[in-house]
PDB file of C-alpha atoms in Angstrom:
ATOM      1  CA  UNK A 295      60.616  33.960 -58.969  1.00 82.00           C
ATOM      2  CA  UNK A 296      61.759  31.632 -56.371  1.00 94.00           C
ATOM      3  CA  UNK A 297      59.475  31.052 -53.217  1.00 93.00           C
ATOM      4  CA  UNK A 298      61.694  33.191 -51.240  1.00 91.00           C
ATOM      5  CA  UNK A 299      61.016  36.199 -53.868  1.00 89.00           C
ATOM      6  CA  UNK A 300      57.322  35.748 -54.031  1.00 92.00           C
ATOM      7  CA  UNK A 301      57.422  35.900 -49.836  1.00 94.00           C
ATOM      8  CA  UNK A 302      59.261  39.064 -50.138  1.00 94.00           C
ATOM      9  CA  UNK A 303      56.641  40.329 -52.717  1.00 93.00           C
ATOM     10  CA  UNK A 304      53.836  39.537 -50.639  1.00 95.00           C
ATOM     11  CA  UNK A 305      55.234  40.893 -47.227  1.00 96.00           C
ATOM     12  CA  UNK A 306      56.023  44.252 -49.170  1.00 96.00           C
ATOM     13  CA  UNK A 307      52.242  44.251 -50.610  1.00 94.00           C
ATOM     14  CA  UNK A 308      51.015  43.568 -46.992  1.00 96.00           C
ATOM     15  CA  UNK A 309      52.889  46.500 -45.669  1.00 97.00           C
ATOM     16  CA  UNK A 310      51.668  48.550 -48.400  1.00 96.00           C
ATOM     17  CA  UNK A 311      47.872  47.622 -47.649  1.00 95.00           C
ATOM     18  CA  UNK A 312      48.140  47.950 -43.853  1.00 97.00           C
ATOM     19  CA  UNK A 313      49.943  51.369 -44.291  1.00 96.00           C
ATOM     20  CA  UNK A 314      47.267  52.670 -46.749  1.00 92.00           C
ATOM     21  CA  UNK A 315      44.466  51.623 -44.316  1.00 95.00           C
ATOM     22  CA  UNK A 316      46.247  53.131 -41.226  1.00 96.00           C
ATOM     23  CA  UNK A 317      46.999  56.468 -43.118  1.00 94.00           C
ATOM     24  CA  UNK A 318      43.385  56.632 -44.016  1.00 92.00           C
ATOM     25  CA  UNK A 319      41.945  55.575 -40.767  1.00 94.00           C
ATOM     26  CA  UNK A 320      44.338  57.673 -38.519  1.00 95.00           C
ATOM     27  CA  UNK A 321      45.940  60.233 -40.927  1.00 92.00           C
ATOM     28  CA  UNK A 322      49.518  60.058 -42.581  1.00 92.00           C
ATOM     29  CA  UNK A 323      51.066  62.253 -40.031  1.00 92.00           C
ATOM     30  CA  UNK A 324      49.841  60.095 -36.857  1.00 96.00           C
ATOM     31  CA  UNK A 325      50.864  56.681 -38.071  1.00 97.00           C
ATOM     32  CA  UNK A 326      54.548  55.644 -37.142  1.00 97.00           C
ATOM     33  CA  UNK A 327      56.391  53.180 -38.882  1.00 97.00           C
ATOM     34  CA  UNK A 328      55.846  51.155 -35.781  1.00 97.00           C
ATOM     35  CA  UNK A 329      52.396  51.152 -35.779  1.00 98.00           C
ATOM     36  CA  UNK A 330      52.520  49.835 -39.487  1.00 98.00           C
ATOM     37  CA  UNK A 331      54.962  46.831 -38.539  1.00 97.00           C
ATOM     38  CA  UNK A 332      52.739  45.846 -35.729  1.00 97.00           C
ATOM     39  CA  UNK A 333      49.351  45.806 -37.891  1.00 97.00           C
ATOM     40  CA  UNK A 334      51.432  43.847 -40.914  1.00 97.00           C
ATOM     41  CA  UNK A 335      52.626  41.476 -38.350  1.00 97.00           C
ATOM     42  CA  UNK A 336      56.439  42.371 -39.297  1.00 97.00           C
ATOM     43  CA  UNK A 337      59.387  43.766 -37.712  1.00 96.00           C
ATOM     44  CA  UNK A 338      60.229  47.726 -37.772  1.00 97.00           C
ATOM     45  CA  UNK A 339      63.494  46.244 -39.637  1.00 96.00           C
ATOM     46  CA  UNK A 340      61.173  44.450 -42.267  1.00 96.00           C
ATOM     47  CA  UNK A 341      59.452  47.438 -43.013  1.00 97.00           C
ATOM     48  CA  UNK A 342      62.606  49.606 -43.521  1.00 97.00           C
ATOM     49  CA  UNK A 343      63.918  46.668 -45.521  1.00 96.00           C
ATOM     50  CA  UNK A 344      61.048  46.988 -48.112  1.00 96.00           C
ATOM     51  CA  UNK A 345      60.346  50.855 -47.791  1.00 95.00           C
ATOM     52  CA  UNK A 346      63.179  53.763 -47.035  1.00 92.00           C
ATOM     53  CA  UNK A 347      60.520  55.497 -45.255  1.00 91.00           C
ATOM     54  CA  UNK A 348      56.762  56.062 -44.909  1.00 91.00           C
ATOM     55  CA  UNK A 349      57.047  58.552 -48.120  1.00 88.00           C
ATOM     56  CA  UNK A 350      58.018  55.423 -49.978  1.00 90.00           C
ATOM     57  CA  UNK A 351      55.094  53.532 -48.923  1.00 92.00           C
ATOM     58  CA  UNK A 352      53.089  56.001 -50.758  1.00 89.00           C
ATOM     59  CA  UNK A 353      55.343  56.195 -53.881  1.00 85.00           C
ATOM     60  CA  UNK A 354      55.124  52.481 -54.370  1.00 88.00           C
ATOM     61  CA  UNK A 355      51.224  52.882 -54.822  1.00 85.00           C
ATOM     62  CA  UNK A 356      52.287  54.899 -58.093  1.00 83.00           C
ATOM     63  CA  UNK A 357      53.689  51.702 -58.949  1.00 84.00           C
ATOM     64  CA  UNK A 358      51.024  49.692 -58.380  1.00 86.00           C
ATOM     65  CA  UNK A 359      48.819  52.181 -60.156  1.00 86.00           C
ATOM     66  CA  UNK A 360      50.934  51.519 -63.321  1.00 89.00           C
ATOM     67  CA  UNK A 361      50.587  47.671 -62.978  1.00 90.00           C
ATOM     68  CA  UNK A 362      46.896  48.103 -62.567  1.00 91.00           C
ATOM     69  CA  UNK A 363      46.428  50.248 -65.636  1.00 93.00           C
ATOM     70  CA  UNK A 364      48.562  48.169 -67.697  1.00 95.00           C
ATOM     71  CA  UNK A 365      46.471  45.163 -67.104  1.00 95.00           C
ATOM     72  CA  UNK A 366      43.129  47.200 -67.737  1.00 95.00           C
ATOM     73  CA  UNK A 367      44.537  48.997 -70.570  1.00 96.00           C
ATOM     74  CA  UNK A 368      45.665  45.705 -72.542  1.00 96.00           C
ATOM     75  CA  UNK A 369      42.213  44.191 -72.144  1.00 97.00           C
ATOM     76  CA  UNK A 370      40.749  47.028 -73.921  1.00 96.00           C
ATOM     77  CA  UNK A 371      40.125  47.782 -77.725  1.00 96.00           C
ATOM     78  CA  UNK A 372      39.782  51.353 -78.671  1.00 96.00           C
ATOM     79  CA  UNK A 373      38.485  52.890 -81.869  1.00 96.00           C
ATOM     80  CA  UNK A 374      40.406  56.280 -81.824  1.00 95.00           C
ATOM     81  CA  UNK A 375      43.165  57.752 -80.045  1.00 95.00           C
ATOM     82  CA  UNK A 376      40.711  60.186 -78.438  1.00 95.00           C
ATOM     83  CA  UNK A 377      39.043  57.184 -76.738  1.00 95.00           C
ATOM     84  CA  UNK A 378      42.524  55.471 -75.666  1.00 96.00           C
ATOM     85  CA  UNK A 379      43.401  58.670 -74.037  1.00 96.00           C
ATOM     86  CA  UNK A 380      40.068  59.300 -71.939  1.00 95.00           C
ATOM     87  CA  UNK A 381      40.592  55.853 -70.907  1.00 95.00           C
ATOM     88  CA  UNK A 382      43.775  56.626 -69.353  1.00 95.00           C
ATOM     89  CA  UNK A 383      42.730  59.554 -67.900  1.00 94.00           C
ATOM     90  CA  UNK A 384      39.539  58.084 -66.483  1.00 92.00           C
ATOM     91  CA  UNK A 385      41.302  55.179 -65.195  1.00 92.00           C
ATOM     92  CA  UNK A 386      43.688  57.446 -63.221  1.00 88.00           C
ATOM     93  CA  UNK A 387      40.723  59.116 -61.864  1.00 89.00           C
ATOM     94  CA  UNK A 388      37.976  56.765 -61.293  1.00 86.00           C
ATOM     95  CA  UNK A 389      39.999  53.502 -60.386  1.00 74.00           C
ATOM     96  CA  UNK A 390      42.610  55.036 -58.354  1.00 74.00           C
ATOM     97  CA  UNK A 391      41.639  58.579 -56.743  1.00 82.00           C
ATOM     98  CA  UNK A 392      38.130  58.016 -56.427  1.00 84.00           C
ATOM     99  CA  UNK A 393      38.463  54.582 -55.242  1.00 84.00           C
ATOM    100  CA  UNK A 394      40.837  55.331 -52.568  1.00 86.00           C
ATOM    101  CA  UNK A 395      38.785  58.473 -51.609  1.00 87.00           C
ATOM    102  CA  UNK A 396      39.428  62.069 -50.843  1.00 88.00           C
ATOM    103  CA  UNK A 397      41.328  61.648 -47.608  1.00 89.00           C
ATOM    104  CA  UNK A 398      43.906  59.429 -49.171  1.00 88.00           C
ATOM    105  CA  UNK A 399      44.121  61.309 -52.465  1.00 87.00           C
ATOM    106  CA  UNK A 400      44.844  64.315 -50.261  1.00 87.00           C
ATOM    107  CA  UNK A 401      47.688  62.526 -48.296  1.00 87.00           C
ATOM    108  CA  UNK A 402      49.210  61.156 -51.784  1.00 84.00           C
ATOM    109  CA  UNK A 403      49.072  64.646 -53.135  1.00 81.00           C
ATOM    110  CA  UNK A 404      50.563  66.145 -50.200  1.00 82.00           C
ATOM    111  CA  UNK A 405      53.320  63.486 -50.037  1.00 80.00           C
ATOM    112  CA  UNK A 406      54.461  63.912 -53.615  1.00 77.00           C
ATOM    113  CA  UNK A 407      55.093  67.600 -52.775  1.00 76.00           C
ATOM    114  CA  UNK A 408      57.548  66.479 -50.121  1.00 70.00           C
ATOM    115  CA  UNK A 409      58.677  63.373 -51.592  1.00 60.00           C
ATOM    116  CA  UNK A 410      62.328  62.615 -52.983  1.00 67.00           C
ATOM    117  CA  UNK A 411      61.195  59.831 -55.337  1.00 61.00           C
ATOM    118  CA  UNK A 412      58.349  61.411 -57.305  1.00 64.00           C
ATOM    119  CA  UNK A 413      57.140  58.757 -59.459  1.00 67.00           C
ATOM    120  CA  UNK A 414      53.858  60.486 -59.918  1.00 64.00           C
ATOM    121  CA  UNK A 415      55.402  62.846 -62.612  1.00 69.00           C
ATOM    122  CA  UNK A 416      58.194  60.473 -63.914  1.00 77.00           C
ATOM    123  CA  UNK A 417      58.463  60.014 -67.590  1.00 84.00           C
ATOM    124  CA  UNK A 418      58.713  56.422 -67.113  1.00 83.00           C
ATOM    125  CA  UNK A 419      55.305  55.763 -65.889  1.00 87.00           C
ATOM    126  CA  UNK A 420      53.033  53.639 -68.078  1.00 92.00           C
ATOM    127  CA  UNK A 421      50.320  56.175 -68.319  1.00 92.00           C
ATOM    128  CA  UNK A 422      52.794  58.820 -69.644  1.00 93.00           C
ATOM    129  CA  UNK A 423      54.302  56.257 -72.056  1.00 94.00           C
ATOM    130  CA  UNK A 424      50.829  55.336 -73.526  1.00 95.00           C
ATOM    131  CA  UNK A 425      49.506  58.743 -73.775  1.00 95.00           C
ATOM    132  CA  UNK A 426      52.730  59.383 -75.992  1.00 94.00           C
ATOM    133  CA  UNK A 427      51.920  56.342 -78.012  1.00 94.00           C
ATOM    134  CA  UNK A 428      48.368  57.757 -78.740  1.00 95.00           C
ATOM    135  CA  UNK A 429      49.786  61.295 -79.755  1.00 95.00           C
ATOM    136  CA  UNK A 430      51.749  60.158 -82.798  1.00 89.00           C
ATOM    137  CA  UNK A 431      49.751  62.173 -85.255  1.00 85.00           C
ATOM    138  CA  UNK A 432      48.795  65.247 -83.341  1.00 88.00           C
ATOM    139  CA  UNK A 433      48.734  68.631 -84.855  1.00 78.00           C
ATOM    140  CA  UNK A 434      49.803  72.047 -83.323  1.00 80.00           C
ATOM    141  CA  UNK A 435      52.335  70.971 -80.466  1.00 88.00           C
ATOM    142  CA  UNK A 436      54.808  68.035 -79.992  1.00 92.00           C
ATOM    143  CA  UNK A 437      53.805  64.979 -78.560  1.00 94.00           C
ATOM    144  CA  UNK A 438      55.673  65.112 -75.334  1.00 94.00           C
ATOM    145  CA  UNK A 439      54.419  68.531 -74.620  1.00 94.00           C
ATOM    146  CA  UNK A 440      50.835  67.540 -74.992  1.00 94.00           C
ATOM    147  CA  UNK A 441      51.177  64.420 -72.943  1.00 95.00           C
ATOM    148  CA  UNK A 442      52.653  66.295 -70.165  1.00 93.00           C
ATOM    149  CA  UNK A 443      50.070  69.138 -70.577  1.00 93.00           C
ATOM    150  CA  UNK A 444      47.441  66.442 -70.218  1.00 94.00           C
ATOM    151  CA  UNK A 445      48.641  64.738 -67.176  1.00 92.00           C
ATOM    152  CA  UNK A 446      49.331  68.260 -65.319  1.00 92.00           C
ATOM    153  CA  UNK A 447      45.612  68.981 -66.289  1.00 94.00           C
ATOM    154  CA  UNK A 448      44.499  65.887 -64.515  1.00 92.00           C
ATOM    155  CA  UNK A 449      46.681  66.349 -61.500  1.00 89.00           C
ATOM    156  CA  UNK A 450      45.808  70.020 -61.185  1.00 92.00           C
ATOM    157  CA  UNK A 451      42.169  68.877 -61.462  1.00 93.00           C
ATOM    158  CA  UNK A 452      42.441  66.026 -58.513  1.00 90.00           C
ATOM    159  CA  UNK A 453      44.340  68.760 -56.581  1.00 90.00           C
ATOM    160  CA  UNK A 454      41.571  71.294 -56.892  1.00 94.00           C
ATOM    161  CA  UNK A 455      38.937  68.486 -56.111  1.00 93.00           C
ATOM    162  CA  UNK A 456      40.768  67.900 -53.159  1.00 91.00           C
ATOM    163  CA  UNK A 457      40.849  71.470 -52.304  1.00 92.00           C
ATOM    164  CA  UNK A 458      37.165  71.597 -52.467  1.00 95.00           C
ATOM    165  CA  UNK A 459      36.637  68.633 -50.412  1.00 94.00           C
ATOM    166  CA  UNK A 460      35.484  66.549 -53.281  1.00 92.00           C
ATOM    167  CA  UNK A 461      32.300  68.854 -53.851  1.00 94.00           C
ATOM    168  CA  UNK A 462      31.883  68.538 -57.709  1.00 93.00           C
ATOM    169  CA  UNK A 463      32.146  65.781 -60.257  1.00 93.00           C
ATOM    170  CA  UNK A 464      35.805  65.197 -60.855  1.00 93.00           C
ATOM    171  CA  UNK A 465      35.415  62.980 -64.286  1.00 93.00           C
ATOM    172  CA  UNK A 466      33.149  65.577 -65.622  1.00 94.00           C
ATOM    173  CA  UNK A 467      35.477  68.411 -65.003  1.00 94.00           C
ATOM    174  CA  UNK A 468      38.668  66.458 -66.509  1.00 95.00           C
ATOM    175  CA  UNK A 469      36.618  65.289 -69.350  1.00 93.00           C
ATOM    176  CA  UNK A 470      35.683  68.891 -70.128  1.00 95.00           C
ATOM    177  CA  UNK A 471      39.314  70.022 -69.553  1.00 95.00           C
ATOM    178  CA  UNK A 472      40.986  67.247 -71.649  1.00 95.00           C
ATOM    179  CA  UNK A 473      38.689  67.644 -74.398  1.00 94.00           C
ATOM    180  CA  UNK A 474      39.691  71.214 -74.991  1.00 94.00           C
ATOM    181  CA  UNK A 475      43.206  69.861 -75.320  1.00 92.00           C
ATOM    182  CA  UNK A 476      42.100  66.844 -77.740  1.00 93.00           C
ATOM    183  CA  UNK A 477      39.961  69.236 -79.828  1.00 93.00           C
ATOM    184  CA  UNK A 478      43.143  71.778 -80.162  1.00 91.00           C
ATOM    185  CA  UNK A 479      45.344  68.925 -80.976  1.00 91.00           C
ATOM    186  CA  UNK A 480      43.083  67.436 -83.768  1.00 89.00           C
ATOM    187  CA  UNK A 481      41.858  64.364 -81.916  1.00 90.00           C
TER     188      UNK A 481
END
C-alpha cells in the first residue's frame, strides 16, 4: 500500500469510529453527516467519498467484524468442530454486540432491515464461510442450511435481546439454542 492508500484507510476508519461514538451518544437518527464530518475533522465531501451514506458507515462495521473475527479465529486451536462453531458464535456476541452495547446493537440491527447493502447476512462473510468449513461431516441436513440456521438463531437471539432491553444472559441463551442444533446435526 502506498502512503496515500494508508492515509485513505486511516481517514475511513476515523470517520467510522467517530460516527459510531456519535450514534451511541445522540442516536442514529439525530446525527447528520455534517456532524460526523465536523467530529472527524474532515469535509462532508470526504465522508461521502468514503461512505455512500450513514447506512454504509454501519455496514462497514460488519466488514470490520470479519477482520477482527479472522484475526481471533486464526490464533485459536480447537479440539472439535463444535468448539470451533461455538467460538465463532460467541465471538459475534461477546466481542461485538455485547462490546458495543444494547443501544448500538439495536441501531445496527435496525439499519440492516432498511439498508441496501446487507453484508450482515451475506454468504461472503468470514463467519459464514468458517461455519461451512466446520460443518463438512454433519448428519441430517446439508451444511449450507445448517450454517444459515445457526446464523438466523444467533441474529434472532440478538434481536430478541435488544427487544427485551438486554434483560437476560444473551450468551447463555444462544449457547442453549445453538447446542440444540449441534446435537441434532451430530456435532
